[in-house]
Tab-separated table of C-alpha atoms in Angstrom:
chain	number	residue	atom	x	y	z
A	417	MET	CA	-39.434	-120.102	107.199
A	418	ALA	CA	-41.838	-119.346	104.346
A	419	VAL	CA	-41.681	-121.576	101.282
A	420	THR	CA	-40.711	-119.677	98.104
A	421	LEU	CA	-41.185	-120.341	94.415
A	422	LYS	CA	-37.468	-121.156	94.212
A	423	ASP	CA	-37.919	-123.864	96.864
A	424	ILE	CA	-40.735	-125.431	94.858
A	425	ALA	CA	-38.737	-125.200	91.623
A	426	LYS	CA	-35.786	-126.976	93.234
A	427	ARG	CA	-37.986	-129.786	94.577
A	428	ALA	CA	-39.814	-130.189	91.249
A	429	GLY	CA	-36.663	-129.976	89.141
A	430	VAL	CA	-38.063	-127.190	86.968
A	431	SER	CA	-37.355	-123.484	86.448
A	432	TYR	CA	-38.656	-120.655	88.612
A	433	SER	CA	-40.716	-119.319	85.679
A	434	THR	CA	-42.346	-122.711	85.150
A	435	VAL	CA	-43.484	-122.778	88.780
A	436	SER	CA	-44.753	-119.208	88.534
A	437	ARG	CA	-46.793	-119.992	85.431
A	438	ALA	CA	-48.202	-123.151	86.989
A	439	LEU	CA	-49.288	-121.462	90.215
A	440	ASN	CA	-50.822	-118.508	88.349
A	441	ASP	CA	-52.418	-120.760	85.701
A	442	VAL	CA	-50.589	-118.924	82.914
A	443	GLY	CA	-49.595	-120.482	79.610
A	444	ALA	CA	-50.533	-123.766	77.968
A	445	GLY	CA	-48.289	-126.173	79.840
A	446	ARG	CA	-49.202	-129.827	80.190
A	447	SER	CA	-51.935	-130.322	82.766
A	448	GLU	CA	-50.114	-133.239	84.427
A	449	SER	CA	-46.951	-131.123	84.866
A	450	ARG	CA	-48.935	-128.256	86.344
A	451	GLN	CA	-50.792	-130.580	88.698
A	452	ARG	CA	-47.485	-132.073	89.902
A	453	ILE	CA	-46.192	-128.601	90.735
A	454	LEU	CA	-49.427	-127.736	92.555
A	455	ASP	CA	-49.188	-130.952	94.564
A	456	ILE	CA	-45.576	-130.225	95.541
A	457	ALA	CA	-46.486	-126.664	96.542
A	458	ARG	CA	-49.323	-127.966	98.705
A	459	GLU	CA	-47.102	-130.604	100.346
A	460	MET	CA	-44.476	-127.968	101.155
A	461	GLY	CA	-47.071	-125.653	102.703
A	462	TYR	CA	-46.657	-122.851	100.191
A	463	VAL	CA	-48.733	-119.712	100.962
A	464	PRO	CA	-49.062	-117.067	98.208
A	465	ASN	CA	-47.779	-113.595	99.002
A	466	GLN	CA	-51.065	-111.700	99.061
A	467	ALA	CA	-49.373	-108.311	99.126
A	468	ALA	CA	-47.481	-109.132	95.935
A	469	ILE	CA	-50.655	-110.379	94.269
A	470	ASN	CA	-52.507	-107.212	95.220
A	471	LEU	CA	-49.675	-105.068	93.855
A	472	LYS	CA	-49.655	-107.002	90.595
A	473	PHE	CA	-53.364	-106.529	90.052
A	474	SER	CA	-53.467	-102.984	91.548
A	475	ARG	CA	-55.695	-103.997	94.438
A	476	SER	CA	-55.281	-103.243	98.114
A	477	ASN	CA	-58.153	-105.355	99.483
A	478	THR	CA	-58.845	-102.368	101.739
A	479	ILE	CA	-61.912	-100.176	102.129
A	480	GLY	CA	-61.578	-96.751	103.721
A	481	LEU	CA	-64.311	-95.738	106.173
A	482	TYR	CA	-64.132	-91.978	106.666
A	483	PHE	CA	-66.209	-90.231	109.346
A	484	SER	CA	-66.794	-86.472	109.355
A	485	THR	CA	-64.926	-86.449	112.624
A	486	ILE	CA	-63.928	-89.006	115.205
A	487	SER	CA	-62.848	-86.652	117.988
A	488	LYS	CA	-65.904	-84.470	118.619
A	489	MET	CA	-69.172	-85.921	117.416
A	490	THR	CA	-69.047	-89.597	116.536
A	491	SER	CA	-70.704	-91.619	119.293
A	492	PRO	CA	-68.944	-94.923	120.064
A	493	PHE	CA	-72.309	-96.598	119.507
A	494	VAL	CA	-72.528	-95.147	115.998
A	495	LEU	CA	-68.947	-96.220	115.296
A	496	HIS	CA	-69.723	-99.748	116.500
A	497	ASP	CA	-72.933	-100.051	114.480
A	498	VAL	CA	-71.330	-98.749	111.275
A	499	LEU	CA	-68.328	-101.065	111.552
A	500	THR	CA	-70.598	-104.007	112.330
A	501	GLY	CA	-72.693	-103.192	109.269
A	502	VAL	CA	-69.689	-102.905	106.958
A	503	TYR	CA	-68.041	-106.113	108.160
A	504	SER	CA	-71.319	-108.055	107.952
A	505	VAL	CA	-71.151	-107.460	104.186
A	506	VAL	CA	-67.409	-107.692	103.426
A	507	GLY	CA	-66.542	-110.429	105.928
A	508	SER	CA	-62.835	-111.236	105.769
A	509	LYS	CA	-62.557	-110.316	102.098
A	510	TYR	CA	-61.497	-106.709	102.783
A	511	ASN	CA	-59.710	-104.837	105.521
A	512	VAL	CA	-61.505	-101.730	106.778
A	513	VAL	CA	-59.462	-98.672	107.769
A	514	VAL	CA	-61.270	-96.055	109.884
A	515	LYS	CA	-60.242	-92.413	109.556
A	516	GLY	CA	-61.578	-88.940	110.340
A	517	ILE	CA	-62.008	-86.248	107.695
A	518	ASP	CA	-61.350	-83.656	110.405
A	519	ILE	CA	-57.703	-84.787	110.630
A	520	TYR	CA	-57.231	-85.377	106.910
A	521	GLU	CA	-54.758	-83.189	105.014
A	522	PRO	CA	-56.124	-82.172	101.577
A	523	GLY	CA	-54.204	-83.611	98.643
A	524	THR	CA	-52.699	-86.545	100.539
A	525	LEU	CA	-55.157	-89.268	99.526
A	526	ASN	CA	-53.271	-92.163	97.904
A	527	PRO	CA	-55.575	-94.013	95.467
A	528	THR	CA	-53.455	-97.183	95.659
A	529	LEU	CA	-54.326	-97.625	99.340
A	530	PHE	CA	-58.068	-98.152	98.879
A	531	ASP	CA	-60.219	-100.216	96.534
A	532	GLY	CA	-63.186	-98.111	97.638
A	533	ILE	CA	-64.244	-95.549	100.241
A	534	ILE	CA	-67.356	-95.141	102.385
A	535	VAL	CA	-67.914	-91.599	103.624
A	536	LEU	CA	-70.153	-91.198	106.655
A	537	SER	CA	-70.810	-87.520	106.088
A	538	GLN	CA	-72.393	-85.296	108.726
A	539	ARG	CA	-71.541	-81.812	107.490
A	540	SER	CA	-71.194	-79.831	104.282
A	541	GLU	CA	-67.507	-79.214	105.051
A	542	ASP	CA	-66.852	-82.806	103.965
A	543	SER	CA	-67.347	-81.767	100.343
A	544	PHE	CA	-63.649	-81.156	99.672
A	545	PHE	CA	-62.859	-84.730	100.653
A	546	ILE	CA	-65.599	-86.263	98.503
A	547	GLU	CA	-64.414	-84.163	95.551
A	548	GLU	CA	-60.839	-85.398	96.008
A	549	VAL	CA	-61.974	-89.036	96.154
A	550	MET	CA	-63.896	-88.514	92.910
A	551	GLU	CA	-60.950	-86.761	91.232
A	552	LYS	CA	-58.711	-89.714	92.065
A	553	LYS	CA	-61.308	-92.098	90.642
A	554	ILE	CA	-61.707	-94.179	93.781
A	555	PRO	CA	-65.126	-95.863	93.987
A	556	VAL	CA	-67.078	-94.068	96.722
A	557	VAL	CA	-70.448	-94.096	98.444
A	558	ALA	CA	-71.745	-91.436	100.853
A	559	ILE	CA	-74.045	-92.434	103.706
A	560	CYS	CA	-75.977	-90.627	106.443
A	561	ARG	CA	-76.177	-87.144	104.834
A	562	ILE	CA	-77.601	-86.074	101.468
A	563	VAL	CA	-74.720	-85.034	99.208
A	564	TYR	CA	-75.152	-83.301	95.882
A	565	TYR	CA	-72.548	-85.184	93.885
A	566	ASP	CA	-72.799	-87.852	91.231
A	567	VAL	CA	-72.067	-90.651	93.707
A	568	PRO	CA	-74.268	-93.299	95.372
A	569	ASN	CA	-75.963	-91.829	98.448
A	570	VAL	CA	-77.725	-93.826	101.196
A	571	VAL	CA	-79.695	-91.736	103.697
A	572	THR	CA	-82.787	-91.497	105.889
A	573	ASP	CA	-85.256	-88.606	106.282
A	574	GLU	CA	-84.145	-87.325	109.673
A	575	ALA	CA	-86.371	-84.235	109.606
A	576	ARG	CA	-89.514	-86.290	109.057
A	577	ALA	CA	-88.441	-88.760	111.725
A	578	MET	CA	-88.016	-86.060	114.362
A	579	GLU	CA	-91.291	-84.474	113.290
A	580	THR	CA	-92.981	-87.798	114.020
A	581	ALA	CA	-91.349	-87.950	117.459
A	582	MET	CA	-92.582	-84.472	118.405
A	583	ASP	CA	-96.027	-85.333	117.017
A	584	TYR	CA	-96.137	-88.266	119.419
A	585	LEU	CA	-95.443	-86.065	122.449
A	586	LEU	CA	-97.998	-83.457	121.397
A	587	ASP	CA	-100.627	-86.083	120.624
A	588	HIS	CA	-100.166	-87.434	124.158
A	589	GLY	CA	-101.001	-84.090	125.707
A	590	HIS	CA	-97.546	-82.633	126.326
A	591	ARG	CA	-97.163	-78.887	125.871
A	592	ARG	CA	-94.346	-78.097	128.294
A	593	ILE	CA	-91.727	-79.767	126.110
A	594	ALA	CA	-87.978	-79.136	126.139
A	595	VAL	CA	-85.416	-80.249	123.564
A	596	ILE	CA	-81.851	-81.473	123.977
A	597	GLU	CA	-80.105	-80.951	120.648
A	598	GLY	CA	-76.763	-82.179	119.290
A	599	LEU	CA	-73.652	-80.526	117.926
A	600	PRO	CA	-74.354	-77.282	116.049
A	601	GLY	CA	-73.209	-77.043	112.443
A	602	VAL	CA	-73.834	-80.645	111.408
A	603	ASP	CA	-76.612	-81.702	109.075
A	604	SER	CA	-78.187	-84.185	111.504
A	605	THR	CA	-78.716	-81.419	114.047
A	606	ARG	CA	-80.097	-79.045	111.433
A	607	LEU	CA	-82.499	-81.612	109.984
A	608	ARG	CA	-83.745	-82.869	113.345
A	609	ARG	CA	-84.317	-79.280	114.485
A	610	ARG	CA	-86.329	-78.601	111.350
A	611	GLY	CA	-88.432	-81.686	112.085
A	612	TRP	CA	-89.540	-80.876	115.616
A	613	ARG	CA	-90.150	-77.239	114.730
A	614	ASN	CA	-92.348	-78.254	111.780
A	615	SER	CA	-94.408	-80.390	114.140
A	616	MET	CA	-94.920	-77.506	116.580
A	617	ILE	CA	-96.000	-75.178	113.777
A	618	ARG	CA	-98.505	-77.712	112.412
A	619	HIS	CA	-100.006	-77.988	115.884
A	620	GLY	CA	-100.388	-74.205	116.102
A	621	LEU	CA	-97.588	-73.760	118.637
A	622	ASP	CA	-94.607	-71.393	118.674
A	623	PRO	CA	-91.323	-73.359	118.364
A	624	ASP	CA	-89.346	-70.315	119.484
A	625	LYS	CA	-90.848	-70.675	122.965
A	626	VAL	CA	-89.492	-74.203	123.413
A	627	PRO	CA	-86.521	-74.392	125.829
A	628	VAL	CA	-83.485	-75.838	124.024
A	629	ALA	CA	-80.117	-76.963	125.416
A	630	GLY	CA	-77.204	-79.211	124.452
A	631	ASP	CA	-73.953	-78.722	122.557
A	632	ASP	CA	-72.987	-82.174	121.226
A	633	TYR	CA	-74.253	-85.748	121.022
A	634	ARG	CA	-72.393	-87.179	124.023
A	635	TYR	CA	-73.553	-88.241	127.477
A	636	THR	CA	-72.078	-85.351	129.461
A	637	SER	CA	-73.813	-82.831	127.222
A	638	GLY	CA	-77.177	-84.536	127.751
A	639	TYR	CA	-76.700	-84.610	131.503
A	640	ARG	CA	-75.794	-80.914	131.718
A	641	ALA	CA	-78.624	-79.946	129.380
A	642	ALA	CA	-81.263	-81.853	131.357
A	643	LYS	CA	-80.107	-80.276	134.627
A	644	LYS	CA	-80.358	-76.846	133.045
A	645	LEU	CA	-83.800	-77.445	131.536
A	646	MET	CA	-85.242	-78.642	134.862
A	647	LYS	CA	-83.939	-75.649	136.811
A	648	GLU	CA	-84.707	-72.812	134.409
A	649	GLY	CA	-88.378	-71.870	134.146
A	650	GLU	CA	-91.277	-74.263	134.539
A	651	ARG	CA	-90.274	-77.904	134.665
A	652	PRO	CA	-91.021	-79.699	131.380
A	653	THR	CA	-93.361	-82.685	131.250
A	654	ALA	CA	-91.333	-84.136	128.365
A	655	ILE	CA	-87.868	-83.849	126.840
A	656	LEU	CA	-87.155	-84.660	123.206
A	657	CYS	CA	-83.535	-85.790	122.761
A	658	PHE	CA	-81.517	-85.808	119.536
A	659	ASN	CA	-80.073	-89.269	120.229
A	660	ASP	CA	-80.422	-92.096	122.733
A	661	GLU	CA	-77.153	-91.301	124.499
A	662	LEU	CA	-78.545	-87.863	125.366
A	663	ALA	CA	-81.807	-89.461	126.524
A	664	PHE	CA	-80.073	-91.859	128.917
A	665	ALA	CA	-78.003	-88.978	130.268
A	666	ALA	CA	-81.197	-86.966	130.784
A	667	ARG	CA	-82.711	-89.882	132.685
A	668	ALA	CA	-79.742	-89.873	135.101
A	669	ALA	CA	-80.209	-86.149	135.724
A	670	ILE	CA	-83.959	-86.587	136.204
A	671	TYR	CA	-83.444	-89.346	138.800
A	672	GLU	CA	-80.943	-87.205	140.687
A	673	GLU	CA	-83.690	-84.622	141.133
A	674	GLY	CA	-85.887	-87.267	142.781
A	675	LEU	CA	-88.135	-87.523	139.706
A	676	LYS	CA	-89.135	-90.478	137.558
A	677	VAL	CA	-89.460	-91.328	133.859
A	678	PRO	CA	-92.182	-91.220	132.606
A	679	ASP	CA	-94.281	-90.369	135.699
A	680	ASP	CA	-92.792	-86.889	136.065
A	681	ILE	CA	-90.933	-86.332	132.796
A	682	SER	CA	-91.336	-88.269	129.552
A	683	LEU	CA	-88.386	-88.924	127.234
A	684	ILE	CA	-87.938	-89.686	123.541
A	685	GLY	CA	-84.604	-90.503	121.911
A	686	PHE	CA	-83.265	-91.078	118.411
A	687	ASP	CA	-81.267	-93.977	116.863
A	688	ASN	CA	-82.656	-96.975	118.802
A	689	TRP	CA	-79.518	-98.275	120.483
A	690	ASP	CA	-79.372	-101.995	121.122
A	691	MET	CA	-79.723	-101.207	124.831
A	692	SER	CA	-82.694	-98.836	124.451
A	693	GLY	CA	-85.292	-101.562	124.849
A	694	TYR	CA	-83.784	-103.025	128.023
A	695	GLY	CA	-83.053	-102.028	131.591
A	696	THR	CA	-85.080	-99.854	133.929
A	697	MET	CA	-86.065	-97.418	131.168
A	698	ARG	CA	-87.486	-98.873	127.981
A	699	LEU	CA	-86.952	-95.841	125.772
A	700	THR	CA	-89.374	-94.673	123.109
A	701	THR	CA	-87.132	-93.673	120.233
A	702	VAL	CA	-86.811	-93.163	116.504
A	703	GLU	CA	-85.133	-96.105	114.818
A	704	ARG	CA	-82.495	-94.939	112.395
A	705	SER	CA	-80.298	-97.955	111.955
A	706	MET	CA	-76.722	-96.887	111.250
A	707	LYS	CA	-75.956	-100.575	110.815
A	708	GLU	CA	-78.473	-100.841	107.953
A	709	LEU	CA	-77.209	-97.609	106.384
A	710	ALA	CA	-73.674	-99.003	106.478
A	711	LYS	CA	-74.755	-102.395	105.122
A	712	GLU	CA	-76.639	-100.906	102.182
A	713	GLY	CA	-73.831	-98.445	101.440
A	714	THR	CA	-71.302	-101.282	101.474
A	715	ARG	CA	-73.430	-103.407	99.135
A	716	VAL	CA	-73.652	-100.504	96.681
A	717	LEU	CA	-69.887	-99.927	96.883
A	718	LEU	CA	-69.060	-103.603	96.292
A	719	ARG	CA	-71.333	-103.739	93.244
A	720	ARG	CA	-69.249	-100.954	91.750
A	721	MET	CA	-65.866	-102.299	92.856
A	722	GLU	CA	-66.418	-105.919	91.908
A	723	ASP	CA	-69.092	-105.924	89.206
A	724	GLY	CA	-68.580	-102.536	87.590
A	725	ILE	CA	-72.200	-101.561	88.289
A	726	ILE	CA	-72.365	-97.774	88.643
A	727	ASP	CA	-75.618	-96.626	90.219
A	728	ASN	CA	-75.361	-93.066	91.449
A	729	SER	CA	-78.919	-92.907	92.753
A	730	ARG	CA	-80.017	-91.717	96.194
A	731	ILE	CA	-81.412	-94.509	98.359
A	732	PHE	CA	-83.735	-93.656	101.261
A	733	LEU	CA	-84.086	-96.128	104.133
A	734	ASP	CA	-87.108	-95.940	106.420
A	735	ASN	CA	-87.163	-94.504	109.932
A	736	LYS	CA	-89.858	-95.524	112.366
A	737	LEU	CA	-90.929	-94.583	115.870
A	738	ILE	CA	-90.362	-97.423	118.329
A	739	VAL	CA	-92.960	-96.963	121.072
A	740	ARG	CA	-91.953	-98.333	124.462
A	741	GLU	CA	-92.615	-97.040	127.993
A	742	SER	CA	-90.834	-93.696	128.443
A	743	VAL	CA	-93.713	-91.428	127.361
A	744	LYS	CA	-96.743	-90.877	129.597
A	745	ASP	CA	-100.120	-89.965	128.139
A	746	ILE	CA	-101.174	-86.854	130.116
A	747	ARG	CA	-104.209	-85.810	128.084
A	748	GLU	CA	-106.654	-86.645	130.886
A	749	ARG	CA	-104.526	-84.864	133.479
A	750	GLU	CA	-104.258	-81.748	131.301
A	751	ASP	CA	-108.029	-81.696	130.740
A	752	GLN	CA	-108.822	-81.744	134.460
């Protein structure tokens, strides 16, 4: 049975209020009396009621982590990396509650439940939620997508990153290139599409002639899209994928057709999964570390929550192309 303040007071022969003041270091009581009470509390195994302490000081010791949606677009790998990044910063100091904005009912956000909120935003429709968080004066940081609010914002340049990936394929002689895109209507898809199209235009090519397939960021979509792209029209020499999960799904479809990566079809992904550099396909991919985005966003949030430092600037983290073995240089073959 848990030891209470009344138990300690009885053992020490003092009042309940005296014990309370001693344990909370309140008042100017004699130091030897306070130390005696602390010693008795320790001997009896007293554990403070953290919930009561939080209520007293209006703290929940909880951070809300809100994704645009959990059910349709958030890859389990993204979820894992973001949670790992957040917890690497907060440790055991805060609980982290994961929720989806897609299932959130407007007007129901309780500001007493969260000391701060991280919004992993992937679409403009999230704006209503960010506005409500701001109205209720909960410290907030938005990561992943550029948001036009006076809140801290940690992002990467996804368009430029995908432009670099398409540049790499074109510079290695590929012209019959297909693209497997992600879920329509989200900013990541829009920005990555802009990137590869910009690359084609700079190289004097028509992006509208590029075969495109895919309807979300999950494995089954990548598999179906790759099958479709290989059967419709001339077979591509390379496929640019909007994330690594799609790329690994495309590889499975390619192997089922009796073809090999990169001998017959080259592949590039996006995100740089932990597993992308291992196994039978060492995937060339764009590194956009969701873990680092989450870590930096959490650091910014804690500076506001704990130190009162309000820095509503936009922070850009670098993307880079990780070159491995899934792209074949076909320039000599094309010149023959």
